[in-house]
Coordinates of C-alpha atoms in Angstrom, one line a residue:
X1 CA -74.9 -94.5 63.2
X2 CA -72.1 -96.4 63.7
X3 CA -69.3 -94.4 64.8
X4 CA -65.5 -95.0 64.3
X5 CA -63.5 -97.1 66.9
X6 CA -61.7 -96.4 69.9
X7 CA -58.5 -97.8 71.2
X8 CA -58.6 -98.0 74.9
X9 CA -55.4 -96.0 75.9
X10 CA -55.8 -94.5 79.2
X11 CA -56.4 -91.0 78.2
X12 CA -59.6 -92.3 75.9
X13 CA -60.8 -94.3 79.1
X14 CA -60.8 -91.4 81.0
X15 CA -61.9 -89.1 78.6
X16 CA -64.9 -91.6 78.1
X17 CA -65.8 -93.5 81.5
X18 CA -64.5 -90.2 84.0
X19 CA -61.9 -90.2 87.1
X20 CA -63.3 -92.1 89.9
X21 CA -62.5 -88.5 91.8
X22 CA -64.7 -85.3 90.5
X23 CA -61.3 -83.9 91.7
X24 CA -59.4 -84.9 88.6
X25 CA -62.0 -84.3 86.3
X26 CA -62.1 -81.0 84.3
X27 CA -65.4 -79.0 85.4
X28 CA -65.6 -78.2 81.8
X29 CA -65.9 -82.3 80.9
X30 CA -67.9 -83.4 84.3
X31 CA -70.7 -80.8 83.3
X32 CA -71.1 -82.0 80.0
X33 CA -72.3 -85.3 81.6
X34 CA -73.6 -84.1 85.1
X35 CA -77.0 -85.3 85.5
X36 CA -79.2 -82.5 87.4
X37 CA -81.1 -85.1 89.4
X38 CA -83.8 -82.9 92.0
X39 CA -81.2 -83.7 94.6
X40 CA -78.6 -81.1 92.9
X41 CA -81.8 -79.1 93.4
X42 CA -82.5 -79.6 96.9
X43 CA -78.9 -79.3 97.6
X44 CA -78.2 -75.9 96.0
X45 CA -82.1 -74.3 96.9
X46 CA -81.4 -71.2 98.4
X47 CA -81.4 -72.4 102.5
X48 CA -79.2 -71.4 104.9
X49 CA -77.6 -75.2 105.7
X50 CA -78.0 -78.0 103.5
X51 CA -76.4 -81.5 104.6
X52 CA -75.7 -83.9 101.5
X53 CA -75.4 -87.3 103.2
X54 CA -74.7 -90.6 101.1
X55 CA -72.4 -93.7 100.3
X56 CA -69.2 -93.4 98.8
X57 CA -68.9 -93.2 95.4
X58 CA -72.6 -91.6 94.7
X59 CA -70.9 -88.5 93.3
X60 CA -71.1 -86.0 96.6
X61 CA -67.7 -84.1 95.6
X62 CA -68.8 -84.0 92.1
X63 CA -72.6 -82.2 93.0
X64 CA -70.5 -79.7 94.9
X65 CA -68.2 -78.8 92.1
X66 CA -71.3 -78.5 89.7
X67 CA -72.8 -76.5 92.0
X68 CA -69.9 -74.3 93.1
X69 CA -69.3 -73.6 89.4
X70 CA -73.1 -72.4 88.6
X71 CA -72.9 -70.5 91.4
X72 CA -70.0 -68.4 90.7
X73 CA -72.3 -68.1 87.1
X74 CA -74.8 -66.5 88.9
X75 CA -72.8 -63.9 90.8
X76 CA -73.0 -65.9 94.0
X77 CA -69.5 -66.5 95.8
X78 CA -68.8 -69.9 96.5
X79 CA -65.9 -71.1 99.1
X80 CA -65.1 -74.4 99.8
X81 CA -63.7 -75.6 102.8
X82 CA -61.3 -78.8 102.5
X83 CA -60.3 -81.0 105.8
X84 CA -56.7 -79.4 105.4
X85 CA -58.3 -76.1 106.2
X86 CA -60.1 -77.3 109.2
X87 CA -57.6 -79.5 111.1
X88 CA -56.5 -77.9 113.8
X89 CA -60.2 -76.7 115.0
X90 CA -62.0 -77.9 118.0
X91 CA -60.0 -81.0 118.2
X92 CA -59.3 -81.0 122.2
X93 CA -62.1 -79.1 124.2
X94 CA -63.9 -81.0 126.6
X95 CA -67.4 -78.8 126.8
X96 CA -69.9 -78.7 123.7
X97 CA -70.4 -75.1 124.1
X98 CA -67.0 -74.6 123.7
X99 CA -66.7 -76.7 120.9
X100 CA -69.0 -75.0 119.3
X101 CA -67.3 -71.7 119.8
X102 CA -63.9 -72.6 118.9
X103 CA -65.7 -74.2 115.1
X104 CA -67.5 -70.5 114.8
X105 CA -64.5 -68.6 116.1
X106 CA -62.1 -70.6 113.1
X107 CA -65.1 -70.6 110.3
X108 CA -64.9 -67.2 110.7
X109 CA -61.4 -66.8 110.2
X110 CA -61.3 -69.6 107.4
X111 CA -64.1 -68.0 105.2
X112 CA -63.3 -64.9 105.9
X113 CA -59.6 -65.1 104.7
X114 CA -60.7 -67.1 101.7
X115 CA -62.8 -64.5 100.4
X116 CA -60.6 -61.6 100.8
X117 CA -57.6 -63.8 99.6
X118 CA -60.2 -64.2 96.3
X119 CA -60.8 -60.6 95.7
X120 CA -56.9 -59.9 96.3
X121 CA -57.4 -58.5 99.3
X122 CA -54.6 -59.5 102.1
X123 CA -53.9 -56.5 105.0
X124 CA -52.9 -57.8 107.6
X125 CA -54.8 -55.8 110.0
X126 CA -57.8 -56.9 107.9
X127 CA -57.3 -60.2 108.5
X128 CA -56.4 -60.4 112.0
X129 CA -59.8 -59.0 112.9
X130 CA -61.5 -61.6 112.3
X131 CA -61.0 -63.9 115.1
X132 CA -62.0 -60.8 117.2
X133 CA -65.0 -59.7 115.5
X134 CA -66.7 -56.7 116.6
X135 CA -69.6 -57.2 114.5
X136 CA -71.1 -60.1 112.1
X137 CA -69.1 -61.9 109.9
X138 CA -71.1 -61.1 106.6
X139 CA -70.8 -57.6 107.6
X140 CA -67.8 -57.1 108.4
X141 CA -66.7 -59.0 104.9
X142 CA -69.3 -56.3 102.8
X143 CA -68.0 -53.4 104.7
X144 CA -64.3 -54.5 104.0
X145 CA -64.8 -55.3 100.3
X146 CA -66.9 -52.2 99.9
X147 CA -63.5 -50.0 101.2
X148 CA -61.1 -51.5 99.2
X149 CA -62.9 -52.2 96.4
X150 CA -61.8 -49.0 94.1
X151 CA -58.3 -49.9 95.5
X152 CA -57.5 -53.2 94.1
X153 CA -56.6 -54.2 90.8
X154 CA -58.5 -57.0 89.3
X155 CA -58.8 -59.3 86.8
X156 CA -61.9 -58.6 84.8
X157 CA -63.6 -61.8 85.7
X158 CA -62.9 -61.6 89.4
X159 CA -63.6 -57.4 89.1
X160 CA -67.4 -59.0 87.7
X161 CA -67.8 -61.6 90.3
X162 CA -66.7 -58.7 93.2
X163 CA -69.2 -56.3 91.8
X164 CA -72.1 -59.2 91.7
X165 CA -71.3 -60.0 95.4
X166 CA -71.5 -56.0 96.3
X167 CA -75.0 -56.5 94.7
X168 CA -76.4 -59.8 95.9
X169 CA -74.1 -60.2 99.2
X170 CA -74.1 -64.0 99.3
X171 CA -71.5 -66.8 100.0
X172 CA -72.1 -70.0 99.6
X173 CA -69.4 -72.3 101.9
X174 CA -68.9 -75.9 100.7
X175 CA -67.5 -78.4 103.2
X176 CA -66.3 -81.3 101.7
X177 CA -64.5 -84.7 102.8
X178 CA -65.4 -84.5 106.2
X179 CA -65.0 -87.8 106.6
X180 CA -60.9 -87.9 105.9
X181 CA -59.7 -89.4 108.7
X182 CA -62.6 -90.5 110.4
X183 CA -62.0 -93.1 112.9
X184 CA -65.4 -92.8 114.4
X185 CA -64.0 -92.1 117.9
X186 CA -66.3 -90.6 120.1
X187 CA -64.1 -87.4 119.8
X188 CA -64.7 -87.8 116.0
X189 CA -68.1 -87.7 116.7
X190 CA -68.6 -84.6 119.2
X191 CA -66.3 -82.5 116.7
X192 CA -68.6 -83.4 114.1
X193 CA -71.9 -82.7 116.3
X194 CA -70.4 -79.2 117.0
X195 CA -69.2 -78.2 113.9
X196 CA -73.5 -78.9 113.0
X197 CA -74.4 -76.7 115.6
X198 CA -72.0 -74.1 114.7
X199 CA -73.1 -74.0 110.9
X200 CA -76.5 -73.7 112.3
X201 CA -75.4 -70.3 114.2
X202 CA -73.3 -68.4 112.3
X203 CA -75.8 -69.1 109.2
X204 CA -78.7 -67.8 111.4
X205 CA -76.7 -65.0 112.6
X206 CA -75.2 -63.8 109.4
X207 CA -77.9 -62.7 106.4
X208 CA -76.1 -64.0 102.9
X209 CA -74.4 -66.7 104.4
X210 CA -75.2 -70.4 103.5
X211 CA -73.5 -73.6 104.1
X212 CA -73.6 -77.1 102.0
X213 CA -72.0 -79.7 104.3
X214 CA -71.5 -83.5 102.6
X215 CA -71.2 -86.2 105.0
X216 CA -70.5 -90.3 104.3
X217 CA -73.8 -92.2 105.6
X218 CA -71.9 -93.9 107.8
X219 CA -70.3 -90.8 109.8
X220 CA -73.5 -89.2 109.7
X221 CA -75.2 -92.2 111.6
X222 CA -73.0 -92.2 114.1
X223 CA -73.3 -88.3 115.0
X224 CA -77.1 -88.7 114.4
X225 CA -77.5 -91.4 116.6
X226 CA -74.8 -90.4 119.5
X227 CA -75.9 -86.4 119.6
X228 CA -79.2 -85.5 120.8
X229 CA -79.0 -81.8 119.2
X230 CA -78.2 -82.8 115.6
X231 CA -82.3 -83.6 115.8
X232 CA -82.3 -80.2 114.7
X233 CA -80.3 -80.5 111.5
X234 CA -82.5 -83.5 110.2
X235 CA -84.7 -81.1 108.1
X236 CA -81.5 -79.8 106.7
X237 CA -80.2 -83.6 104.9
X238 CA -80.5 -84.2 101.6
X239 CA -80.1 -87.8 101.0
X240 CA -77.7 -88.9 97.9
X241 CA -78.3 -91.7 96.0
X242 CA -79.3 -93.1 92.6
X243 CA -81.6 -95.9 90.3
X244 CA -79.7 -98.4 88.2
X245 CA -81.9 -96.1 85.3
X246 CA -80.1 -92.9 86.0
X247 CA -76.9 -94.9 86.5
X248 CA -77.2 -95.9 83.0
X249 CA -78.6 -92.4 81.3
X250 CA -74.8 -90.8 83.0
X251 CA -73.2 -93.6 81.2
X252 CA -75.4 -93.0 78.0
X253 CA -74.7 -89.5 78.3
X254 CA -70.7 -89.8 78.9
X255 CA -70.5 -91.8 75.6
X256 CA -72.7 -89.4 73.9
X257 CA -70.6 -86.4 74.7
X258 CA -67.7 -88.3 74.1
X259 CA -68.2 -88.6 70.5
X260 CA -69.4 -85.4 70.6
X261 CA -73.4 -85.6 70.3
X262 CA -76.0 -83.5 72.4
X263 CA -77.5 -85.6 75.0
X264 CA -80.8 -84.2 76.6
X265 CA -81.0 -85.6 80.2
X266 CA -84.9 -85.5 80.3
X267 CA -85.5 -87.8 76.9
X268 CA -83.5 -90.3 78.1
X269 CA -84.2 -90.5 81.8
X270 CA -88.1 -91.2 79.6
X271 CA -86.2 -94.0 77.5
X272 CA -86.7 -97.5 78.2
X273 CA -83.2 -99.1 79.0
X274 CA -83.7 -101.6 76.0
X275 CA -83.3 -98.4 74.0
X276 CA -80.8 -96.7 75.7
X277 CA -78.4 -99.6 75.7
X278 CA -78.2 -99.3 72.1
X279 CA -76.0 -96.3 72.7
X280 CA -73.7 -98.7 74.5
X281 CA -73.0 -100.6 71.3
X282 CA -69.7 -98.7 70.1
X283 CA -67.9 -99.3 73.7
X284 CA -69.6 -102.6 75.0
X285 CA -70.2 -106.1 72.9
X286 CA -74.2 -105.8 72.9
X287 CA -75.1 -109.8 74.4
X288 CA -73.2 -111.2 77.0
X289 CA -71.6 -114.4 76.2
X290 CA -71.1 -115.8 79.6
X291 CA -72.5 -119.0 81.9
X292 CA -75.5 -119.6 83.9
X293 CA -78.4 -117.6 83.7
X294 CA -76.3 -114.0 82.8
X295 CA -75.6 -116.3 79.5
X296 CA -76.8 -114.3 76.4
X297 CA -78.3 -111.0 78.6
X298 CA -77.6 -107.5 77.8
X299 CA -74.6 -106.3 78.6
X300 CA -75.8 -103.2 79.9
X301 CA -77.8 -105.6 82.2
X302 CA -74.7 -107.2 83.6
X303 CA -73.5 -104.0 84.3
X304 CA -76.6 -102.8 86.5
X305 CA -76.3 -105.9 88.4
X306 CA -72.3 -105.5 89.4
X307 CA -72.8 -102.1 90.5
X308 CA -74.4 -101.3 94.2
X309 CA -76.1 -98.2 92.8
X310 CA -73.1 -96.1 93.1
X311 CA -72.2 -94.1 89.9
X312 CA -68.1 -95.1 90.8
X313 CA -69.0 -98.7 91.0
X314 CA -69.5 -98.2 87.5
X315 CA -66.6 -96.3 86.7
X316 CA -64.5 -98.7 88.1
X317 CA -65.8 -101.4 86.4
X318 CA -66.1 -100.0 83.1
X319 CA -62.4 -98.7 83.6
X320 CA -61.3 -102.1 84.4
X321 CA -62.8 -103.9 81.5
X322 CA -61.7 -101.3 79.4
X323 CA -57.9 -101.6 80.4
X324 CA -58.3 -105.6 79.8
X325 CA -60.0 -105.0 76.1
X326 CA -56.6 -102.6 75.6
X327 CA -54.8 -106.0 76.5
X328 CA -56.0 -107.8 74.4
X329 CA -56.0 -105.2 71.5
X330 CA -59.7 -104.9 71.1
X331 CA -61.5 -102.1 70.2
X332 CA -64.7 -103.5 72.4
X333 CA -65.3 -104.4 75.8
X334 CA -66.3 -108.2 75.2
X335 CA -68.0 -110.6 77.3
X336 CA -64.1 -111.8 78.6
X337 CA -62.8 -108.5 79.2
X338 CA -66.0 -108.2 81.7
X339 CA -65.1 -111.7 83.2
X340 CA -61.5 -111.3 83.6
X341 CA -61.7 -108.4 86.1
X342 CA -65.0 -109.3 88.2
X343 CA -62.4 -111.1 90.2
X344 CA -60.4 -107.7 90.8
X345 CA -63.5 -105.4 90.6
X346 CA -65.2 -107.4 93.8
X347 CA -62.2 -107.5 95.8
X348 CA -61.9 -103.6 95.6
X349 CA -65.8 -103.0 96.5
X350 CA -65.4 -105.7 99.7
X351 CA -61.7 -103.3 100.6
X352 CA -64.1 -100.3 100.0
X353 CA -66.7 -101.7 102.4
X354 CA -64.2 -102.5 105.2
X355 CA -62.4 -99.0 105.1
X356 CA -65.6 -97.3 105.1
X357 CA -67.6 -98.7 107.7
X358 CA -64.5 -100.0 109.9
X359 CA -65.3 -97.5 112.2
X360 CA -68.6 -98.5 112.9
X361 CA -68.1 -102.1 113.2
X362 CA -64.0 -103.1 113.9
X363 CA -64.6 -106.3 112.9
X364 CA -66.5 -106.3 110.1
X365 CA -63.8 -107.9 108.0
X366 CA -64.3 -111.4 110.0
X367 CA -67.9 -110.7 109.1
X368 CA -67.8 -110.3 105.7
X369 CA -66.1 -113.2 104.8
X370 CA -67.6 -115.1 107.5
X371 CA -70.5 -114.9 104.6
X372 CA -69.0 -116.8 102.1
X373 CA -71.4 -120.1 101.7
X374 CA -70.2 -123.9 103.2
X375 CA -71.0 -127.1 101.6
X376 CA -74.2 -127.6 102.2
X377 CA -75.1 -123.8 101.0
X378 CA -74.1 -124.3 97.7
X379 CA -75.4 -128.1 96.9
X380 CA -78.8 -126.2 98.1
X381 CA -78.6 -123.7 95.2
X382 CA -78.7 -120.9 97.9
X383 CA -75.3 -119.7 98.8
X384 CA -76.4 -116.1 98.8
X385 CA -79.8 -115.9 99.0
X386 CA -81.1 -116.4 102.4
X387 CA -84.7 -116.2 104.5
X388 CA -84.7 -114.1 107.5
X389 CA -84.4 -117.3 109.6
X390 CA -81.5 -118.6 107.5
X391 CA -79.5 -115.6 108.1
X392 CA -80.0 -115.2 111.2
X393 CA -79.0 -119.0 112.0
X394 CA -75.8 -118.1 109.6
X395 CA -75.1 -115.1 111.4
X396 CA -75.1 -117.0 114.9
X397 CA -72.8 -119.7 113.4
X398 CA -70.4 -117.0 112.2
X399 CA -70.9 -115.3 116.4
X400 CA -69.7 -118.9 117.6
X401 CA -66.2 -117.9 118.0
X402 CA -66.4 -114.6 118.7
X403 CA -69.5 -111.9 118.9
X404 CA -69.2 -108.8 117.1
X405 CA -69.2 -105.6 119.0
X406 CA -69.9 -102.0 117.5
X407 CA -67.9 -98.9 118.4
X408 CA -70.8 -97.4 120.1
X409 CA -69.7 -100.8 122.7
X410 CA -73.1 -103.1 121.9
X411 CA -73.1 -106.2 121.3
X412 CA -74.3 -107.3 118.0
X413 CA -77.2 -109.7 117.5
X414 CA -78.2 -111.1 114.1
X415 CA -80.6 -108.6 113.5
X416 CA -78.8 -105.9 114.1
X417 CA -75.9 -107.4 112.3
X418 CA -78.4 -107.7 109.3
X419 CA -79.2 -104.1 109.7
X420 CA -76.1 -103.1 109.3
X421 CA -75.4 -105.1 105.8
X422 CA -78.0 -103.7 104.8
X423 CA -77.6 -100.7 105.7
X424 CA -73.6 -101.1 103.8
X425 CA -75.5 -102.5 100.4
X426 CA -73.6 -105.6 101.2
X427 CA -77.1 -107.4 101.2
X428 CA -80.3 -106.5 99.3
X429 CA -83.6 -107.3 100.4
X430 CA -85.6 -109.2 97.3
X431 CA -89.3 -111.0 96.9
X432 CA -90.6 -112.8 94.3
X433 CA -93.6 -111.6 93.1
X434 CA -96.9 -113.2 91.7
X435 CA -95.7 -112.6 87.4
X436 CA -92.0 -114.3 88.5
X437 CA -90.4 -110.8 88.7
X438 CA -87.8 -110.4 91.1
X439 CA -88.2 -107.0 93.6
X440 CA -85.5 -105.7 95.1
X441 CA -84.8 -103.1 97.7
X442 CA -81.9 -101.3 98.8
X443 CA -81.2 -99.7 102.3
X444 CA -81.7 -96.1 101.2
X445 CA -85.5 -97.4 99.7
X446 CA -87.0 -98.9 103.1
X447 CA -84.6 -98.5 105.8
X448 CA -87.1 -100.5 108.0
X449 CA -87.2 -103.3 106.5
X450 CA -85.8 -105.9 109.3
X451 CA -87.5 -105.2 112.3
X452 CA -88.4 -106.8 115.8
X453 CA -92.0 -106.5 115.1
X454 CA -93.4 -106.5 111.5
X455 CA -92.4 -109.3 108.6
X456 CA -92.4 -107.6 105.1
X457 CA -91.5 -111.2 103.6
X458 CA -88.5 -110.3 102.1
X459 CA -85.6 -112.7 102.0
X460 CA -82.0 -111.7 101.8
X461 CA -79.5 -111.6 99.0
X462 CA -75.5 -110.9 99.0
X463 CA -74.8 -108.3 96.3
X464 CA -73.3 -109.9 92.9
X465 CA -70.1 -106.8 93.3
X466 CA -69.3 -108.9 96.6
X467 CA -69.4 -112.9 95.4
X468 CA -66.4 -113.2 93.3
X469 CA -64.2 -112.2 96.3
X470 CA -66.0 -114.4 97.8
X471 CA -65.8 -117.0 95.9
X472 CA -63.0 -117.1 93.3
X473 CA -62.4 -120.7 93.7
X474 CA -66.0 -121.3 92.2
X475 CA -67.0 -119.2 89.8
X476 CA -69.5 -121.8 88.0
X477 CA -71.0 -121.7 91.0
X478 CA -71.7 -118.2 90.8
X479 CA -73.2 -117.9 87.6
X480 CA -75.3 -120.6 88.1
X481 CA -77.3 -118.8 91.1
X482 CA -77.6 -115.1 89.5
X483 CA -80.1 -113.0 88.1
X484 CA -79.8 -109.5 86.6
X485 CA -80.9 -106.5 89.0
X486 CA -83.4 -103.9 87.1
X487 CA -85.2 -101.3 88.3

């Protein structure tokens, strides 16, 4: 059915592609798209600490505010914890133990206050007892509400969800954005390690209490790696990340409930993309019109391939396209609109990159566009597509002038330094297989697959979101050597 056209103002591209933020999104709008993968399952499950560990961009803020909105449905009393809340506590303390304390001593004070504040409720002798509890915090909460409870005047909808705490005597604390800030100092990372080990505690010491803690892959490698005691919170992580397939369903399903159709998760997760690009026609021109081998592809192919698996990849891209077709008064994103802003769109994901993992590696910068292919690279057809051995002989070329250090203080040797772009989705690992099919694999698939010991046979390959950056004087070039990523 075709449907009537759009113009591309920036309320529309919002209202269609979402906020790169689940922030600034409405919870009303972000849970008509939301997809309920199992890791929204194994998030919320009903365990005292849950760690939600992932990428930027892979939609960690938005799964808490799905999650904290269902489980004020169900009677459950959510409170979430922002950096701002949290700044002052266990900054300067020298011993672990204490550390930990101080993070238990302030949680208790923070929560606390936060729910009474909720439920109206702000004595000040109620509240200065709680960094001198007497007893356990979820006690000493229930026995409080339970007092004033026929003394405060509530709102009917916060007088329903007070009476379904009385009942089921669960909060649910939500710590996001950890990572705000994060210089990956080795005080960054004890702070972090304690604040672990105090969630641990008070969650084992108070019945009812339960905490969902979302952490950026990078930070948590660092505390994983440089704390022996966070062994014991492994169990607890709940990795976040996505197929290009369900990437594509959430942007099925946000154009769907744009124009205001039902869109069932399930069926289309089952539906072959071929199909479910047809719901793309109304927004996207359906072939892409451009050079090299992405000449006449689907579009929605094009799209899979820019993106590093990161559901605001695509939102960013989409957005940016969008804004260009509003230039040039179309009422489609065509094949130009895409190729105008991949210049713009690959510059941001290679800024992205350096402030995220800056703090693991200072130079990584240098390394990144140490990768861009010489001469002799790209006569050879193989400016981004490299063997082990070829990488690791352009990796020691790039090392010639300077090595690259980590914060943890060792030096870097190719294979660690191919680890680690890896690891940042800055290269893919791919293999030709016997049909002519390209496989690829990401970091979060097979984490092991450059090692010291075992060959898998896979040869290396620099993301498409990365080569226009670096590469802009070229972009023939770039066409030329790229294929489509699928699932």
């Amino acid at each position: 059915m075709k449907r009537q056209s759009i113009v591309f103002d920036d309320k529309t591209v919002h209202e269609l592609f979402g906020f790169e933020d689940a922030e600034s999104e409405s919870i009303e709008r972000l849970k008509e798209y939301y997809l309920k993968k199992d890791t929204f399952d194994r998030v919320t499950t009903d365990l005292p600490v849950r760690i939600l560990v992932g990428h930027k961009g892979t939609g960690k803020s938005a799964l808490f505010k799905v999650a904290m909105s269902e489980e004020a449905d169900k009677g459950n009393l959510p409170i979430l914890i922002k950096p701002d809340d949290i700044a002052e506590l266990a900054t300067d303390a020298e011993s672990v133990l204490l550390r930990i304390r101080q993070w238990k001593l302030g949680l208790n004070k923070i929560i606390g206050e936060k729910v009474f504040i909720t439920f109206g409720i702000e004595d000040e002798t109620v509240l200065s007892k709680l960094t001198n509890l007497g007893l356990k915090l979820s006690n000493y909460i229930y026995q409080t509400i339970s007092n004033f409870n026929q003394h405060i005047n509530l709102e009917s909808t916060q007088k329903a969800l007070l009476d379904k705490y009385l009942q089921k005597r669960k909060i649910v604390v939500y710590i996001d954005d950890l990572d705000r800030g994060w210089e990956g100092k080795q005080n960054d990372i004890n702070r972090i390690a304690a604040l672990l080990n105090a969630v641990r505690d008070l969650s084992s010491e108070n019945d009812g209490l339960l905490f969902k803690i979302s952490l950026r892959s990078d930070v948590y490698y660092l505390v994983r790696t440089a704390d022996e005691s966070t062994d014991k919170i492994e169990g607890s992580v709940v990795w976040c990340d996505w197929s290009n397939h369900e990437i594509l369903v959430l942007l099925v399903k946000r154009i769907l409930t744009f124009f205001g159709e039902k869109a069932d998760y399930n069926n289309l997760l089952k539906t072959d993309q071929f199909y479910l690009s047809k719901y793309l026609d109304d927004i996207f021109e359906r072939k892409f019109q451009g050079k090299g081998k992405w000449a006449d592809t689907y579009t929605y192919k094009v799209l899979m391939s820019m993106i590093r698996r990161r559901p605001r990849d695509l939102v960013k891209l989409c957005v940016l396209a969008a804004q260009n077709a509003r230039h040039d008064n179309s009422n489609i994103i065509k094949t130009e609109n895409l190729e105008a802003v991949f210049e713009s769109y690959s510059q941001g994901r290679i800024q992205d990159t350096i402030n995220e993992f800056r703090s693991e590696l200072p130079n990584i910068e240098r390394l990144i566009f140490g990768m861009k292919p010489n001469r002799s690279q790209k006569e050879a057809g193989r400016g981004y597509v490299y063997t082990s051995s070829e990488l690791i002989t352009k990796l020691r070329n790039i090392q010639q002038n300077q090595q690259f250090t980590f914060k943890d203080k060792q030096r870097a040797d190719p294979k660690r330094l191919i680890q680690f772009l890896f690891k940042i989705n800055f290269l893919t690992a791919r293999k030709r297989l016997e049909n002519g099919v390209i496989q690829r694999k990401y970091f979060e698939e097979s984490r092991y697959l450059i090692s010291d010991f075992v060959d898998f046979g896979y040869d290396w390959e620099v993301h498409p979101a990365f080569r226009w950056a670096l590469q802009p004087d070229d972009i023939n070039d770039i066409f030329a050597q790229l294929f489509t990523f699928q699932d």
